[in-house]
XYZ file of C-alpha atoms in Angstrom:
546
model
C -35.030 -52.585 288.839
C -37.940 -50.558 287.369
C -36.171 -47.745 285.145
C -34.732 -48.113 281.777
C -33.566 -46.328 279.028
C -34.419 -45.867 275.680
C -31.521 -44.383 273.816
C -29.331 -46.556 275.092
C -28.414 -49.890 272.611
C -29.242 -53.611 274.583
C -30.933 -51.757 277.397
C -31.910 -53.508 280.446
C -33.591 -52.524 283.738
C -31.950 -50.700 286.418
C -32.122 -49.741 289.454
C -32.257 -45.941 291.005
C -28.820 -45.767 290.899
C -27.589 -47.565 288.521
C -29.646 -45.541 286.060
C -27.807 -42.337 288.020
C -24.205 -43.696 287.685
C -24.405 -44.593 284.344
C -25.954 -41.592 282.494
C -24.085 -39.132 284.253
C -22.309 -38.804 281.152
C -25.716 -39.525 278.655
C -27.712 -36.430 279.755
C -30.010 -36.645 276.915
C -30.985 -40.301 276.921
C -35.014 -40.446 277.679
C -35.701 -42.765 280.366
C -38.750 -44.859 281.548
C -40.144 -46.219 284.997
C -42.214 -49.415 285.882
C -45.449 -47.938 287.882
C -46.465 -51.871 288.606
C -48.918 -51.709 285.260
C -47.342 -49.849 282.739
C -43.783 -47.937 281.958
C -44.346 -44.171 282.406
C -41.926 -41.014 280.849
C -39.622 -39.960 283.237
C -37.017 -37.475 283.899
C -33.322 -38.608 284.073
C -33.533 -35.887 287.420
C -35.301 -38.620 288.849
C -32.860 -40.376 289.346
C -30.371 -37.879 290.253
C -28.993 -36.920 287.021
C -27.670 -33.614 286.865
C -25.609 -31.344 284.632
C -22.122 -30.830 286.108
C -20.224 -28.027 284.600
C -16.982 -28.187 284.653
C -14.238 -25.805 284.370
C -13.128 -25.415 280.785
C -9.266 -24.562 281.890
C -7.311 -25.551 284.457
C -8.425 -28.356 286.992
C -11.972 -29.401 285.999
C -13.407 -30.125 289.082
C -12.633 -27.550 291.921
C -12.430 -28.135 296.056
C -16.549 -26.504 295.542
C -17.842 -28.917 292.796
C -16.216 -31.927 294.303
C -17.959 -31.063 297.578
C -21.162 -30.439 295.067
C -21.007 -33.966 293.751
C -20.031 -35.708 296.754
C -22.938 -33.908 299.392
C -25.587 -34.410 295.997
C -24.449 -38.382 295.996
C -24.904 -38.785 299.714
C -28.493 -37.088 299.374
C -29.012 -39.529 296.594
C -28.275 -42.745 297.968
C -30.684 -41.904 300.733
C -33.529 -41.927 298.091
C -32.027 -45.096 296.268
C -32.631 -47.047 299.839
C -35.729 -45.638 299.912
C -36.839 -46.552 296.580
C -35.688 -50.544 297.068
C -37.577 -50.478 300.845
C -40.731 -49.127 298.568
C -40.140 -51.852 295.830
C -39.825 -54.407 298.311
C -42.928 -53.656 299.899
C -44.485 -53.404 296.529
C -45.413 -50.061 296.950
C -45.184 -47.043 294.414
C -43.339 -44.139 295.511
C -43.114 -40.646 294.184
C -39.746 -39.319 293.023
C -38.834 -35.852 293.079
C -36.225 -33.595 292.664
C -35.582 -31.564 295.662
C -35.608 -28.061 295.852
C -33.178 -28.515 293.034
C -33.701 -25.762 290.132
C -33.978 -27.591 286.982
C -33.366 -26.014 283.291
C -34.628 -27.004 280.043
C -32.207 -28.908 277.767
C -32.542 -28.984 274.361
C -31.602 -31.912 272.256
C -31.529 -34.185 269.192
C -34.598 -36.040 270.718
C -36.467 -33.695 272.250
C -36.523 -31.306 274.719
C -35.052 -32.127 278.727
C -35.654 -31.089 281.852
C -32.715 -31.196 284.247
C -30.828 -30.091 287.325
C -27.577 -28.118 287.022
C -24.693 -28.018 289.504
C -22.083 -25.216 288.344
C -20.034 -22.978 290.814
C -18.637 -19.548 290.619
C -14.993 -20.163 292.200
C -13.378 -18.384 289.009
C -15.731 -15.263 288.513
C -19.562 -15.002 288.053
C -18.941 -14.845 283.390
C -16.927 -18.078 283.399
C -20.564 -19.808 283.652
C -21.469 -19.493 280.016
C -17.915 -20.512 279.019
C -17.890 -23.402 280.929
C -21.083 -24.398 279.340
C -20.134 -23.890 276.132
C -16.974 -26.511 276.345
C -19.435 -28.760 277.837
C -21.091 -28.269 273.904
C -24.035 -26.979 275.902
C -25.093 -23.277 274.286
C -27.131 -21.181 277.092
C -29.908 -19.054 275.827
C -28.470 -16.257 277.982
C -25.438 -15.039 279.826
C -27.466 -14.060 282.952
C -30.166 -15.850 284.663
C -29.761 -18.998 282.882
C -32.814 -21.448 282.110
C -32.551 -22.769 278.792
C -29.558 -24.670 277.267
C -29.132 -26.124 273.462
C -26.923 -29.134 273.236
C -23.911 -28.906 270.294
C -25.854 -31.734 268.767
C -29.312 -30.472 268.230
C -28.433 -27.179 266.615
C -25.889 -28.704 264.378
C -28.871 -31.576 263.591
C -31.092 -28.638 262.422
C -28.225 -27.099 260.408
C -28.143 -29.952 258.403
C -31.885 -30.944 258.067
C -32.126 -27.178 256.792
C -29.528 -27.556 254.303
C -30.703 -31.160 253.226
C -34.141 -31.101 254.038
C -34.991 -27.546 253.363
C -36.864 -27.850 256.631
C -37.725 -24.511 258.477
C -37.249 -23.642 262.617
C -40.606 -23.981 262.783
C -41.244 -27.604 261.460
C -37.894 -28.678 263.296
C -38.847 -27.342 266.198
C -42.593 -29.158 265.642
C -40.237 -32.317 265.367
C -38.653 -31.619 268.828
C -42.313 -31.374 270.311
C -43.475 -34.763 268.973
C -40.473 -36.374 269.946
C -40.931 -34.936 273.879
C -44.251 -35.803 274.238
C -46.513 -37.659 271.229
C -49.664 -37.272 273.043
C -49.553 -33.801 274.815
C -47.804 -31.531 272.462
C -49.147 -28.369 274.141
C -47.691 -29.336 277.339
C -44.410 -28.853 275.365
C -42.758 -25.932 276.637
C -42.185 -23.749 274.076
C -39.306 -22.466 273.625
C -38.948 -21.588 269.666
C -38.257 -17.745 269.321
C -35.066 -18.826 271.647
C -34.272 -21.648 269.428
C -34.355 -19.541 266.159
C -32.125 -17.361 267.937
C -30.044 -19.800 268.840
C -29.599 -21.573 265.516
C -28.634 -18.262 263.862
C -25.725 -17.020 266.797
C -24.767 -21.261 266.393
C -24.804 -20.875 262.044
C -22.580 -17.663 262.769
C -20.475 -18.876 265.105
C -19.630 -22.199 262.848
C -18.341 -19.517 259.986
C -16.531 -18.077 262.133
C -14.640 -21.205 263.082
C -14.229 -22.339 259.850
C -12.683 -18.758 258.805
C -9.817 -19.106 260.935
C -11.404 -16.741 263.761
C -10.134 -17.301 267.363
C -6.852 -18.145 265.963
C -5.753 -15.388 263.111
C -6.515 -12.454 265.993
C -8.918 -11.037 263.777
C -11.679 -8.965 265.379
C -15.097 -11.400 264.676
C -16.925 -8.075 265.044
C -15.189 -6.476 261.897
C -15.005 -9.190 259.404
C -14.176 -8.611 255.597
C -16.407 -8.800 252.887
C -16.661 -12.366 251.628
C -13.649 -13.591 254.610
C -16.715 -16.125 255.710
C -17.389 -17.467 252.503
C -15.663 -20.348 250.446
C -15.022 -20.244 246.486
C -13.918 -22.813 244.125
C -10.439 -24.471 244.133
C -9.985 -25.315 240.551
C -10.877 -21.523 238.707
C -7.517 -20.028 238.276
C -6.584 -17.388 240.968
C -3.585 -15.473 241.218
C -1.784 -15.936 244.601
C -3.797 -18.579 245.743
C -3.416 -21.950 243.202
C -1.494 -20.617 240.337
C 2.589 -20.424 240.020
C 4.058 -17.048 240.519
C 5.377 -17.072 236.710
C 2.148 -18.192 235.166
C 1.880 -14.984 233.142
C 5.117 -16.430 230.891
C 2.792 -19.089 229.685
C 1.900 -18.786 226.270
C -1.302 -20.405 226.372
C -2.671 -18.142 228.223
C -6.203 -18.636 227.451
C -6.563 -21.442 230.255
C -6.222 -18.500 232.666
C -8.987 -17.228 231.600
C -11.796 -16.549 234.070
C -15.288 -17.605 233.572
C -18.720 -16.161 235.069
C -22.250 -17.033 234.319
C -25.319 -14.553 235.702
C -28.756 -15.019 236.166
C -31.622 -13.641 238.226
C -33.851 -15.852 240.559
C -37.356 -14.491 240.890
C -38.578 -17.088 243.382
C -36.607 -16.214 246.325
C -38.380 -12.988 247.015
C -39.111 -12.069 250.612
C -42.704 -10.532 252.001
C -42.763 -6.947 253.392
C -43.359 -6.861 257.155
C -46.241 -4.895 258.402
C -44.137 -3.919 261.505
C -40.585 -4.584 261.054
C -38.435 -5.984 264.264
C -35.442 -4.191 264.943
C -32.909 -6.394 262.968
C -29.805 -7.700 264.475
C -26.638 -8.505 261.732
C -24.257 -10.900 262.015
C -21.103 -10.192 259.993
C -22.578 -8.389 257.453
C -20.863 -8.962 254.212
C -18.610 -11.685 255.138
C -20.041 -14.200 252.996
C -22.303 -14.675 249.472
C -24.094 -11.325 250.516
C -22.405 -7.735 250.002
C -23.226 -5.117 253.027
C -26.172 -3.313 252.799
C -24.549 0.080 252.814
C -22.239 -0.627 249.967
C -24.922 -2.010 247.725
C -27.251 1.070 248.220
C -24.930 3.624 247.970
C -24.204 1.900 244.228
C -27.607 1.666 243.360
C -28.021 5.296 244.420
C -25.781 6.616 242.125
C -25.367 3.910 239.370
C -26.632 3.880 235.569
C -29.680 2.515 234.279
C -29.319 2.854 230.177
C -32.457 0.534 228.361
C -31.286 -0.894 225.245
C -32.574 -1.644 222.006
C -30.592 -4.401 221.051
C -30.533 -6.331 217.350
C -32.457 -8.853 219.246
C -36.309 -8.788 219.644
C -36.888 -11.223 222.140
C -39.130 -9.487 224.837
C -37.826 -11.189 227.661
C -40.902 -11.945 229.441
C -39.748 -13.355 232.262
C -38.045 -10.002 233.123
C -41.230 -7.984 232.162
C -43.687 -9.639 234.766
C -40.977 -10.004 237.737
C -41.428 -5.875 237.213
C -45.026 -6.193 237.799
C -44.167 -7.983 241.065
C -46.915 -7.933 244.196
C -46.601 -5.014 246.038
C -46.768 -7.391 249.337
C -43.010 -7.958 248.491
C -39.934 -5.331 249.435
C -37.576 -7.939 247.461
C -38.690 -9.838 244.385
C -35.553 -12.025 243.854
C -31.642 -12.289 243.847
C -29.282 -11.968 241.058
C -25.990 -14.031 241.435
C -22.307 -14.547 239.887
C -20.910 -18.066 239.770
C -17.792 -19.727 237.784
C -19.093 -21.326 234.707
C -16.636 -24.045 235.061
C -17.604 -25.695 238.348
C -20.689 -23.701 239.528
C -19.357 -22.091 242.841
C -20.741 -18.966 244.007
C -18.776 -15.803 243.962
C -18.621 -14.550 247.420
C -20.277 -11.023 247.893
C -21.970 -11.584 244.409
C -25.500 -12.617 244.912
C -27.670 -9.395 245.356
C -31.260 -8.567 245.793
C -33.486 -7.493 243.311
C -36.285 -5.064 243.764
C -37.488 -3.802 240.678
C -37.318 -7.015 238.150
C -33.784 -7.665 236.849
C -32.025 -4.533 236.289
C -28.893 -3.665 234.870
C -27.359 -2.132 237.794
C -28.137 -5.049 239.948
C -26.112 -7.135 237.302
C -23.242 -4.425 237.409
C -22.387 -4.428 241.055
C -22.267 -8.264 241.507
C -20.029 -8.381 238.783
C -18.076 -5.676 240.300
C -17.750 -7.480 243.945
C -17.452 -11.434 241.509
C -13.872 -9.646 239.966
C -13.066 -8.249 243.542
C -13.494 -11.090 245.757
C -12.073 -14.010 243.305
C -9.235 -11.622 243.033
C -9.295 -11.549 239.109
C -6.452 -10.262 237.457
C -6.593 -8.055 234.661
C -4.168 -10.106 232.800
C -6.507 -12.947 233.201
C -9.129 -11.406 231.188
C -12.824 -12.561 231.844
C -15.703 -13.478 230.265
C -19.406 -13.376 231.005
C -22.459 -15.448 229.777
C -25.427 -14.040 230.687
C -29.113 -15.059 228.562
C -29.495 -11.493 227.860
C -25.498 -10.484 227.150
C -26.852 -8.925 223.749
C -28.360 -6.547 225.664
C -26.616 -5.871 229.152
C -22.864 -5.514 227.139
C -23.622 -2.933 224.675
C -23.701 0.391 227.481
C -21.581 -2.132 230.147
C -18.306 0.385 229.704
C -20.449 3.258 229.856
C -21.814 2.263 233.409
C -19.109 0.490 235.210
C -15.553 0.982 232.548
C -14.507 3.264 235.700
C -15.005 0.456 237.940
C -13.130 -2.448 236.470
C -9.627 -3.566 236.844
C -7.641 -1.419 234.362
C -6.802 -2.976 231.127
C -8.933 -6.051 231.841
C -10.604 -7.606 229.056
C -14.032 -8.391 229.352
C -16.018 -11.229 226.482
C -19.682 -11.968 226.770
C -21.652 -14.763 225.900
C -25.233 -16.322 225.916
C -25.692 -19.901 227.218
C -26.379 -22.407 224.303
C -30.159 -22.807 226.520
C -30.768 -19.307 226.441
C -29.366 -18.602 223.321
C -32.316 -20.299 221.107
C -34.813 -17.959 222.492
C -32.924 -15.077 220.705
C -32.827 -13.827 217.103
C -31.023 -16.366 214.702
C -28.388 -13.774 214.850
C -27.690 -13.838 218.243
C -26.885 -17.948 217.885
C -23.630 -17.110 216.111
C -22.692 -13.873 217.688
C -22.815 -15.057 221.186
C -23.289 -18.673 221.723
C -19.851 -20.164 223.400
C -19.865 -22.661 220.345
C -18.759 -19.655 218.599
C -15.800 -17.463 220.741
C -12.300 -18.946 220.840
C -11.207 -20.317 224.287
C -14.718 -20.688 225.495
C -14.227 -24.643 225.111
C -17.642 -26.785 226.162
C -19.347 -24.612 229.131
C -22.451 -24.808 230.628
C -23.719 -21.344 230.516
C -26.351 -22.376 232.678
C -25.119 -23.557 235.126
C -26.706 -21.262 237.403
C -30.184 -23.292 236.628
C -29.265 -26.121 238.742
C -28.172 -23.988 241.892
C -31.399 -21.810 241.850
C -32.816 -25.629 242.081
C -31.581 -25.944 245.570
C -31.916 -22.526 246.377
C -35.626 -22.107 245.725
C -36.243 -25.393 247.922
C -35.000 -23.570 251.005
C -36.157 -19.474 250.150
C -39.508 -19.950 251.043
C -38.277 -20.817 254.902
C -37.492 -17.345 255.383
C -39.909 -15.328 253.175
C -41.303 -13.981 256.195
C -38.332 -13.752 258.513
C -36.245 -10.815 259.333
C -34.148 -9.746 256.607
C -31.151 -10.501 258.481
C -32.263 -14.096 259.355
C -32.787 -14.305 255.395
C -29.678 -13.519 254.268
C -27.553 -15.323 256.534
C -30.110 -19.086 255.461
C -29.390 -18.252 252.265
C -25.954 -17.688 252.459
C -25.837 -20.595 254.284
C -26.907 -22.429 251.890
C -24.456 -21.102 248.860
C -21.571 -22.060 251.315
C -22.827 -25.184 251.746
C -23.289 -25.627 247.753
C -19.566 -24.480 247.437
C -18.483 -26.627 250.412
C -19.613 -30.032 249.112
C -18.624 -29.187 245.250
C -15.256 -29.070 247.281
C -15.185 -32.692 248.589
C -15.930 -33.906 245.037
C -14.221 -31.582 243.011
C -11.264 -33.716 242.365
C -12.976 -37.094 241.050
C -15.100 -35.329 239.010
C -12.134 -33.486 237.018
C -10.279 -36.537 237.134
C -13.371 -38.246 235.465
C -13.717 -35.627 233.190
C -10.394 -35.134 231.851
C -9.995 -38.717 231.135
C -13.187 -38.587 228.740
C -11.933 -35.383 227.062
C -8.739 -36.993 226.353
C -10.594 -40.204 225.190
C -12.393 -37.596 222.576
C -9.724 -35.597 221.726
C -8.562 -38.119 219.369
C -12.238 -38.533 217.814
C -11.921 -35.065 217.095
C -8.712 -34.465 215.613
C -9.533 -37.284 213.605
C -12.777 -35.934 212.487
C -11.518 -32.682 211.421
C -8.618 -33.988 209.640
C -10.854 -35.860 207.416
C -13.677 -32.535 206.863
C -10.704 -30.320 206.540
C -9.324 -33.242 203.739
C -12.613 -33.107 202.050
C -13.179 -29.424 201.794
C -9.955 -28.733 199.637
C -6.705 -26.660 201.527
C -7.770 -23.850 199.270
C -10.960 -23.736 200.838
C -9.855 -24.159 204.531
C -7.752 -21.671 204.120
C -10.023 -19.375 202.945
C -12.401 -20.154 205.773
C -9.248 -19.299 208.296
C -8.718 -16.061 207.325
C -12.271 -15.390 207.279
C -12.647 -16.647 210.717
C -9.954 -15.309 212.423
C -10.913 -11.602 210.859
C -14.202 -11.898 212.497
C -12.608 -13.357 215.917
C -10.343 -9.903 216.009
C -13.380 -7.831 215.345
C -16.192 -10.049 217.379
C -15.937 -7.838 220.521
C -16.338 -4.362 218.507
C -18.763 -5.498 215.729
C -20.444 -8.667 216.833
C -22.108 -9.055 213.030
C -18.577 -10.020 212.126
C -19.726 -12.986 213.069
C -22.667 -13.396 211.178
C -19.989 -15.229 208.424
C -21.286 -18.227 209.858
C -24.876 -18.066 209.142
C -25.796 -20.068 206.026
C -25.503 -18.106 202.625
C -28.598 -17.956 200.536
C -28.528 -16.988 197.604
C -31.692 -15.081 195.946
C-alpha cells in the first residue's frame, strides 16, 4: 500500500487498486505515492482513474461504455499485479497512463489531469451534454481538452461576490494549490477560465429566471427578466390585493426611490478593443446599450440655477475626469425603504453626473418595478433642488400619465445645502415620507466599489455582467433577511409609537389649541403648495425679528 489521498477524511494507504475503486466517484481528490523515501504528487490516472461520461437520458451506461469499463479494468488489474510483484521485490516502478488521452480538469483544489472514456452511440453533440449532467463544463463543443467542474466555477462566483477577488488572483489560487513549488509548470489555462466563469454566471441567471422551463427563448430575454427586486415595496400585480386602490390610506402605497452617482466604478479605455461578446443584454441591473444611447442622443440637458449655492464639487471634478477613461462612473435607482436595486436602472456615466443620465434610470426604475400612476412616487436625490425644477420639461412625455412625482434630499446630503433647502426638501419635512434613509445608496456603492476595480480593464461586456452580478446578489441576500428585519423593526416602531403620541399630546397641551390650530392651517397650506412653490415651506424656518 503506497498511495493515499489527501482530500479524503481518516485516509489510509492503499493499494493500486484500491485507490482506483474507490475514487472512481472522487475525481478531484489529489493523491500521493510512497517512492521508498518520500511521498511524491501523483495523478489519480495513475491509478486508473478516469472520467466516465455517462448518458444524461435514458440508460446511463450503454452496451459501448460497459465494454469501455470492463476492457479498461482488465488492462488495469494487469498493472495492479505488476505493481505488488514490484513492491514485493522492493523495487520502484514507473506508472503510466497508456496511450490514454488525458484532459485537464479544473477544480476547487487545483487543476487535474485525467483520462476520459465517453462514447458516441447517441450522435457525435450529445458529448458536451453528457458532460454537463456530469456538472463537468467543457471549454469547447469540439475537440475537447479542458473541463471546469460545477464546483470550482460556482467557488469563484462566490469568492468574487464575498471576497471581491478577481479571475486573475483566483485563478493564481488554483496554481498554488496544483503545484506550491513549480507554479510555471502550471498549465495555464486562464483566458478559458474567464470565459468560462462568465457563460457559467449567465447560465446560473438563466436558471434562476425560470429559463428551460417557461419556453422562453434564452437568446431574447427581456429587459430586467434576469434580475431580482425587492419583495416588500408595494407593486401592483405582484404583492398587493387587487382592490388596494379602495384603501383610504393610500399613502403606504406610495413608492420610494433614492439616486446617486458612483464615481469610483469607472472603467479604462482599451487601446485596442476585443470584439465584445453580450450575454443577455439588458436582462438584469443594466439597460441595453442601444436603448440608452438612442436616449442620450436625443434627450435634454437644461443647467439650472437653483436657490441653492452649493457648488457641488464632487460633480465638478468627476467632469474633469482622466481622459484614460471611456466611463467615469454609474448612476443607480434603488427603493429607499429596503435598498434593492431597480432592475435596468443603474447606468453609466461619461461626462460627470448629468441630468439625462438621472432621467433615463428613472424612466426604466418606474418601468421595471411596474409603478402605477396611482401609486404616486417620490424621489430623494442630494441635488433634487436642482434636477426637479426642468424634470417635466425633459421627461413629462415619458412618465406614466397622471403620476405624481415628490422629491426630496437625504437628511446627509441635505446639510451641505442652503438653510433653505433643510426645510424645503429634507423628508423630516413632506407628509408620508415617514423615517427614510435617503442614503441609502451610500452603503451599496460600499460593496460595489470593493469589486469595480476587478474589471476596470476588462471588456465592457465582462464589466457589466460582474457588476450586475453583484447588485443581484445585494438584492438576493436582502431577500433571505428581509422578513426578520421588518419584523424587528415594526416591533420597535410600535414600542415608540406610544412615546410619541404621548410626547405630542403634552407639546400640543402646552402650546395652547389656539395656537396648534393656527400652526395646522399654516402647515397644511404650505403641504398643498410644497410641490409648486417649495418656499411655502420656508414657514418653518425660525422667525427673527429685526
Amino acid at each position: 500500500a503506497v498511495w493515499r489521498c489527501q482530500d479524503c477524511s481518516l485516509a489510509s494507504p492503499l493499494c493500486r487498486k484500491c485507490m482506483r475503486h474507490t475514487h472512481q466517484d472522487n475525481l478531484m481528490h489529489k493523491i500521493q505515492r510512497w517512492t521508498g523515501t518520500h511521498f511524491r504528487s501523483a495523478e489519480l490516472w495513475e491509478v486508473g482513474t478516469y472520467i466516465l461520461v455517462r448518458h444524461y437520458d435514458g440508460e446511463p451506461l450503454c452496451d459501448t461504455l460497459k465494454f469501455y469499463k470492463h476492457y479498461l479494468e482488465e488492462f488495469e488489474v494487469q498493472k495492479d499485479a505488476t505493481e505488488q510483484m514490484a513492491l514485493r521485490r522492493s523495487a520502484s516502478a514507473s506508472q503510466g497512463g497508456g496511450d490514454r488521452q488525458d484532459l485537464n480538469v479544473v477544480h476547487t483544489n487545483g487543476i487535474h489531469h485525467l483520462a476520459m472514456v465517453s462514447c458516441r452511440c447517441r450522435g457525435p453533440d450529445q458529448l458536451p451534454v453528457d458532460l454537463v449532467a456530469c456538472r463537468l463544463l467543457p471549454a469547447s463543443f469540439h475537440r475537447i481538452r479542458i473541463l471546469f467542474s460545477a464546483q470550482a466555477l460556482d467557488y469563484f462566483r462566490l469568492c468574487n461576490l464575498e471576497l471581491k477577488a478577481s479571475a486573475y488572483q483566483f485563478y493564481q489560487l488554483l496554481r498554488r494549490l496544483t503545484m506550491p513549488m513549480a507554479l510555471a509548470d502550471v498549465v495555464d489555462l486562464y483566458n478559458e477560465f474567464r470565459r468560462m466563469s462568465r457563460l457559467w454566471r449567465w447560465m446560473k441567471k438563466l436558471k434562476w429566471a425560470g429559463y428551460g422551463h417557461n419556453g422562453k427563448d434564452p437568446m431574447n430575454v427581456g429587459p430586467g427578466e434576469l434580475a431580482n427586486y425587492c419583495p416588500a415595496c408595494p407593486q401592483p400585480g405582484i404583492n398587493l390585493p387587487d382592490n388596494w386602490k379602495d384603501d383610504l390610506n393610500r399613502a403606504v402605497y406610495q413608492r420610494v426611490f433614492v439616486a446617486d452617482g458612483n464615481f469610483k466604478a469607472d472603467h479604462v479605455r482599451q487601446a485596442k478593443p476585443s470584439k465584445d461578446i453580450w450575454l443577455s443584454e439588458g436582462g438584469g441591473m443594466a439597460p441595453t446599450r442601444e436603448e440608452y444611447f438612442a436616449f442620450l442622443k436625443i434627450a435634454i440637458e437644461r443647467l439650472t440655477v437653483a436657490p441653492c449655492e452649493n457648488t457641488f464639487r464632487a460633480i465638478m471634478n468627476a467632469l474633469l475626469a482622466s481622459s484614460a477613461c471611456d466611463i467615469t462612473g454609474l448612476v443607480g435607482i434603488a427603493c429607499a425603504r429596503h435598498g434593492c436595486y431597480a432592475p435596468n436602472a443603474l447606468v453609466d456615466l461619461f461626462k460627470g453626473e448629468q441630468q439625462k443620465n438621472v432621467d433615463f434610470a428613472l424612466l426604466k426604475a418606474l418601468e421595471t418595478t411596474r409603478v402605477d400612476p396611482d401609486q404616486g412616487v417620490m424621489i430623494i436625490y442630494d441635488i433634487a433642488c436642482q434636477y426637479f425644477v426642468h424634470l417635466h420639461e425633459r421627461i413629462g412625455n415619458r412618465l406614466p400619465t397622471g403620476l405624481k412625482v415628490d422629491r426630496a434630499i437625504g437628511l446627509f446630503h441635505v446639510h451641505a445645502h442652503k438653510d433653505e433647502c433643510f426645510f424645503r426638501y429634507a423628508t423630516s419635512f413632506i407628509p408620508d415620507a415617514a423615517v427614510t434613509i435617503g442614503e441609502i445608496l451610500e452603503p451599496l456603492w460600499s460593496e460595489l466599489n470593493a469589486i469595480s476595480p476587478t474589471v476596470r480593464t476588462a471588456t465592457l461586456a465582462h464589466r457589466v455582467e460582474v457588476i450586475d452580478d453583484s447588485a443581484c446578489d445585494s438584492n438576493h441576500k436582502k431577500m433571505l433577511r428581509i422578513t426578520k428585519v421588518l419584523c424587528r423593526r415594526h416591533i420597535e416602531a410600535s414600542e415608540n409609537l406610544a412615546n410619541l403620541q404621548q410626547y405630542f399630546t403634552e407639546l400640543s397641551e402646552a402650546a395652547g389649541p389656539q395656537a396648534v390650530e393656527c400652526w395646522k392651517t399654516d402647515i397644511e397650506d404650505a403641504e398643498a403648495r410644497r410641490l409648486t412653490d417649495p418656499k411655502a415651506m420656508d414657514i418653518y424656518a425660525a422667525q427673527v425679528a429685526d
